[in-house]
């Protein structure tokens, strides 16, 4: 649990006022209610709190009930994702994040890691472990035929950062993963009674950015990730 920010999983997680962690990540033998809303949309629900046998907790960090619904909708050129949190406004939290794991590469692949960049309003910059405000991310890899990018398009400006370090799988594979953390706490001291985060994973830019994927990136901070040149 001390390395929860490096978990290679798509989840909502946080730490309470004492620093103890909780997460919606699936556990062994636990089923999360799934609702197929239509042919293109599915939602997965997790409820955390005292004596609720879903999700992961290290104890009883959450005294009230917290429901997290993750909705996935197939859209043109990608996937639309919405995280919705419904709490009772009781539990104090030190951190609250939605995490998007990014595949960098397998260590035996002869190529650079996927670059993780954010749009600062005028140009692309390498994302680091420092919080920044942005409306868009760009993830780029070069398989030997020129760089290709996918975009994370946020519906509103978000505060984001990278995890503390790269996670490397050590059992049965050698995958390298770096997490992008999206801040859900803001200035609040407690888990919100109602909060949502929506973004798309797409092969198309949202329109915030007019430059092309091959344009140079301006590095910022020590991201620990190589840039394509």
Short mmCIF file of C-alpha atoms in Angstrom, two decimals:
data_model
loop_
_atom_site.label_atom_id
_atom_site.label_comp_id
_atom_site.label_asym_id
_atom_site.label_seq_id
_atom_site.Cartn_x
_atom_site.Cartn_y
_atom_site.Cartn_z
CA UNK A 1 0.00 0.00 0.00
CA UNK A 2 2.93 2.35 0.49
CA UNK A 3 3.49 2.19 -3.30
CA UNK A 4 -0.15 2.64 -4.30
CA UNK A 5 0.72 5.54 -6.61
CA UNK A 6 2.71 3.06 -8.73
CA UNK A 7 -0.01 0.41 -9.02
CA UNK A 8 -0.41 -0.39 -12.72
CA UNK A 9 -4.18 -0.20 -12.67
CA UNK A 10 -6.96 2.15 -13.76
CA UNK A 11 -8.60 3.10 -10.48
CA UNK A 12 -9.78 5.82 -8.09
CA UNK A 13 -7.76 5.92 -4.88
CA UNK A 14 -6.71 8.14 -2.05
CA UNK A 15 -5.31 8.46 1.45
CA UNK A 16 -7.17 9.51 4.57
CA UNK A 17 -6.06 12.23 6.97
CA UNK A 18 -3.60 9.80 8.62
CA UNK A 19 -2.04 8.74 5.31
CA UNK A 20 -3.69 5.30 5.09
CA UNK A 21 -4.71 4.30 1.55
CA UNK A 22 -7.93 3.07 -0.06
CA UNK A 23 -8.73 2.07 -3.64
CA UNK A 24 -11.49 0.88 -5.95
CA UNK A 25 -9.11 -1.63 -7.55
CA UNK A 26 -10.58 -5.11 -7.81
CA UNK A 27 -9.56 -7.75 -5.26
CA UNK A 28 -9.60 -11.54 -5.51
CA UNK A 29 -13.08 -13.09 -5.50
CA UNK A 30 -14.80 -9.69 -5.41
CA UNK A 31 -17.33 -8.82 -8.11
CA UNK A 32 -18.09 -5.21 -9.00
CA UNK A 33 -21.65 -4.58 -10.27
CA UNK A 34 -21.61 -4.07 -14.04
CA UNK A 35 -24.44 -2.34 -15.90
CA UNK A 36 -24.71 -2.51 -19.69
CA UNK A 37 -26.53 0.75 -20.47
CA UNK A 38 -26.63 0.28 -24.25
CA UNK A 39 -24.61 -1.25 -27.08
CA UNK A 40 -21.85 1.35 -26.64
CA UNK A 41 -21.83 2.05 -22.89
CA UNK A 42 -21.06 0.06 -19.75
CA UNK A 43 -20.62 1.16 -16.14
CA UNK A 44 -18.79 -0.50 -13.25
CA UNK A 45 -19.64 0.42 -9.66
CA UNK A 46 -17.59 0.13 -6.49
CA UNK A 47 -18.72 1.02 -2.98
CA UNK A 48 -16.20 1.65 -0.22
CA UNK A 49 -16.79 2.17 3.48
CA UNK A 50 -17.08 0.42 6.82
CA UNK A 51 -18.01 -3.29 6.55
CA UNK A 52 -18.48 -3.04 2.77
CA UNK A 53 -16.77 -5.98 1.12
CA UNK A 54 -15.80 -4.31 -2.15
CA UNK A 55 -12.73 -2.48 -3.28
CA UNK A 56 -9.51 -2.41 -1.29
CA UNK A 57 -8.85 -0.79 2.05
CA UNK A 58 -6.08 -1.22 4.59
CA UNK A 59 -8.53 -0.97 7.49
CA UNK A 60 -11.45 1.35 8.08
CA UNK A 61 -10.13 4.51 6.45
CA UNK A 62 -13.59 5.47 5.20
CA UNK A 63 -16.26 5.79 7.86
CA UNK A 64 -19.03 6.84 5.49
CA UNK A 65 -20.20 5.16 2.30
CA UNK A 66 -18.45 6.21 -0.92
CA UNK A 67 -19.77 5.05 -4.29
CA UNK A 68 -17.53 5.27 -7.36
CA UNK A 69 -19.03 4.62 -10.79
CA UNK A 70 -16.77 4.25 -13.82
CA UNK A 71 -18.56 4.57 -17.15
CA UNK A 72 -17.00 3.57 -20.47
CA UNK A 73 -18.54 4.63 -23.77
CA UNK A 74 -17.29 3.73 -27.25
CA UNK A 75 -17.09 6.91 -29.34
CA UNK A 76 -15.69 7.79 -32.73
CA UNK A 77 -11.91 7.34 -32.75
CA UNK A 78 -11.74 6.21 -29.15
CA UNK A 79 -13.25 5.75 -25.70
CA UNK A 80 -15.04 8.18 -23.38
CA UNK A 81 -14.54 7.61 -19.66
CA UNK A 82 -16.41 9.19 -16.76
CA UNK A 83 -15.58 8.69 -13.07
CA UNK A 84 -18.39 9.71 -10.73
CA UNK A 85 -17.90 9.91 -6.97
CA UNK A 86 -20.81 10.09 -4.54
CA UNK A 87 -19.81 10.42 -0.88
CA UNK A 88 -21.44 11.54 2.31
CA UNK A 89 -19.07 14.48 2.80
CA UNK A 90 -17.82 13.02 6.08
CA UNK A 91 -14.46 11.42 5.46
CA UNK A 92 -11.40 13.63 5.54
CA UNK A 93 -8.85 12.83 2.86
CA UNK A 94 -5.27 13.88 2.28
CA UNK A 95 -5.29 12.70 -1.35
CA UNK A 96 -7.88 11.65 -3.93
CA UNK A 97 -6.90 10.63 -7.47
CA UNK A 98 -8.05 8.96 -10.66
CA UNK A 99 -5.14 7.05 -12.19
CA UNK A 100 -4.52 6.29 -15.85
CA UNK A 101 -1.68 3.76 -16.37
CA UNK A 102 0.39 4.33 -19.51
CA UNK A 103 2.22 1.46 -21.21
CA UNK A 104 5.77 2.59 -21.93
CA UNK A 105 7.24 -0.54 -23.52
CA UNK A 106 8.56 -4.00 -22.70
CA UNK A 107 12.15 -3.82 -21.54
CA UNK A 108 13.28 -6.19 -24.30
CA UNK A 109 11.87 -3.90 -27.02
CA UNK A 110 14.48 -1.92 -28.94
CA UNK A 111 12.68 1.42 -28.76
CA UNK A 112 12.24 4.40 -26.49
CA UNK A 113 9.54 4.64 -23.83
CA UNK A 114 6.20 6.18 -24.69
CA UNK A 115 6.45 9.93 -24.11
CA UNK A 116 3.84 11.54 -21.86
CA UNK A 117 3.31 15.22 -22.61
CA UNK A 118 0.81 17.88 -21.63
CA UNK A 119 -0.42 20.96 -23.49
CA UNK A 120 0.34 24.19 -21.57
CA UNK A 121 -1.69 26.47 -23.84
CA UNK A 122 1.03 27.20 -26.37
CA UNK A 123 3.21 24.09 -26.76
CA UNK A 124 3.78 20.54 -25.55
CA UNK A 125 5.86 19.89 -22.42
CA UNK A 126 7.01 16.68 -20.80
CA UNK A 127 4.85 15.78 -17.84
CA UNK A 128 6.70 15.39 -14.52
CA UNK A 129 5.87 14.60 -10.91
CA UNK A 130 4.86 18.23 -10.34
CA UNK A 131 1.16 19.12 -10.60
CA UNK A 132 0.23 21.10 -13.71
CA UNK A 133 -3.01 22.40 -15.20
CA UNK A 134 -3.94 21.09 -18.62
CA UNK A 135 -6.81 20.15 -20.91
CA UNK A 136 -4.93 17.55 -22.93
CA UNK A 137 -2.23 14.89 -22.85
CA UNK A 138 -0.35 13.37 -25.76
CA UNK A 139 1.12 9.85 -25.63
CA UNK A 140 3.62 9.07 -28.39
CA UNK A 141 5.57 6.00 -29.52
CA UNK A 142 7.75 5.25 -32.52
CA UNK A 143 7.61 1.67 -33.76
CA UNK A 144 10.21 2.39 -36.43
CA UNK A 145 7.97 4.11 -38.96
CA UNK A 146 7.72 7.55 -37.36
CA UNK A 147 6.02 8.71 -34.13
CA UNK A 148 2.31 8.03 -33.67
CA UNK A 149 0.20 9.66 -30.95
CA UNK A 150 -3.00 9.17 -29.01
CA UNK A 151 -4.61 11.90 -26.92
CA UNK A 152 -6.27 12.17 -23.53
CA UNK A 153 -8.80 14.98 -23.94
CA UNK A 154 -10.27 16.38 -20.73
CA UNK A 155 -13.65 18.10 -20.81
CA UNK A 156 -12.38 20.66 -18.27
CA UNK A 157 -8.95 21.82 -17.14
CA UNK A 158 -7.45 19.28 -14.72
CA UNK A 159 -4.51 19.13 -12.33
CA UNK A 160 -2.32 16.17 -13.24
CA UNK A 161 1.12 14.70 -12.55
CA UNK A 162 3.16 11.54 -13.03
CA UNK A 163 3.60 8.82 -10.43
CA UNK A 164 6.80 8.89 -8.40
CA UNK A 165 8.56 6.39 -10.66
CA UNK A 166 8.17 3.80 -13.43
CA UNK A 167 6.67 0.45 -12.42
CA UNK A 168 8.37 -2.60 -13.98
CA UNK A 169 6.66 -5.98 -14.00
CA UNK A 170 8.95 -8.65 -12.53
CA UNK A 171 6.84 -11.81 -12.88
CA UNK A 172 6.13 -13.53 -16.24
CA UNK A 173 6.71 -10.30 -18.18
CA UNK A 174 8.84 -7.17 -18.20
CA UNK A 175 6.37 -4.41 -18.94
CA UNK A 176 7.16 -0.81 -18.03
CA UNK A 177 4.22 1.33 -16.82
CA UNK A 178 4.05 4.98 -15.74
CA UNK A 179 0.92 6.32 -14.09
CA UNK A 180 -0.78 9.64 -14.77
CA UNK A 181 -2.60 10.89 -11.68
CA UNK A 182 -5.59 13.24 -12.03
CA UNK A 183 -6.45 15.24 -8.93
CA UNK A 184 -10.00 14.73 -7.64
CA UNK A 185 -9.58 16.37 -4.23
CA UNK A 186 -8.83 19.95 -5.23
CA UNK A 187 -9.12 22.26 -2.23
CA UNK A 188 -11.68 20.10 -0.46
CA UNK A 189 -10.82 18.46 2.84
CA UNK A 190 -13.35 15.64 2.54
CA UNK A 191 -14.51 13.19 -0.11
CA UNK A 192 -17.04 15.13 -2.24
CA UNK A 193 -20.73 14.33 -2.08
CA UNK A 194 -20.90 14.57 -5.88
CA UNK A 195 -18.00 14.92 -8.29
CA UNK A 196 -17.30 13.68 -11.82
CA UNK A 197 -14.35 13.57 -14.19
CA UNK A 198 -14.76 12.99 -17.94
CA UNK A 199 -12.12 12.48 -20.62
CA UNK A 200 -11.63 10.68 -23.89
CA UNK A 201 -8.84 8.44 -25.13
CA UNK A 202 -8.65 9.21 -28.82
CA UNK A 203 -6.52 9.10 -31.93
CA UNK A 204 -7.73 12.67 -32.55
CA UNK A 205 -6.86 15.89 -30.77
CA UNK A 206 -9.77 17.62 -29.02
CA UNK A 207 -9.17 20.83 -30.95
CA UNK A 208 -7.26 22.63 -28.20
CA UNK A 209 -4.04 22.00 -30.11
CA UNK A 210 -3.27 22.86 -33.70
CA UNK A 211 0.32 21.60 -34.00
CA UNK A 212 1.14 18.14 -35.32
CA UNK A 213 2.47 15.14 -33.36
CA UNK A 214 5.94 15.45 -34.91
CA UNK A 215 6.44 18.98 -33.54
CA UNK A 216 9.25 19.18 -30.96
CA UNK A 217 8.54 18.80 -27.27
CA UNK A 218 9.90 21.16 -24.63
CA UNK A 219 11.06 19.14 -21.60
CA UNK A 220 10.00 20.12 -18.09
CA UNK A 221 11.35 18.57 -14.94
CA UNK A 222 12.76 15.09 -14.62
CA UNK A 223 10.07 12.80 -15.98
CA UNK A 224 12.32 9.78 -16.26
CA UNK A 225 10.98 9.19 -19.78
CA UNK A 226 12.94 9.55 -22.99
CA UNK A 227 11.74 11.89 -25.70
CA UNK A 228 11.54 11.00 -29.38
CA UNK A 229 13.91 13.08 -31.48
#
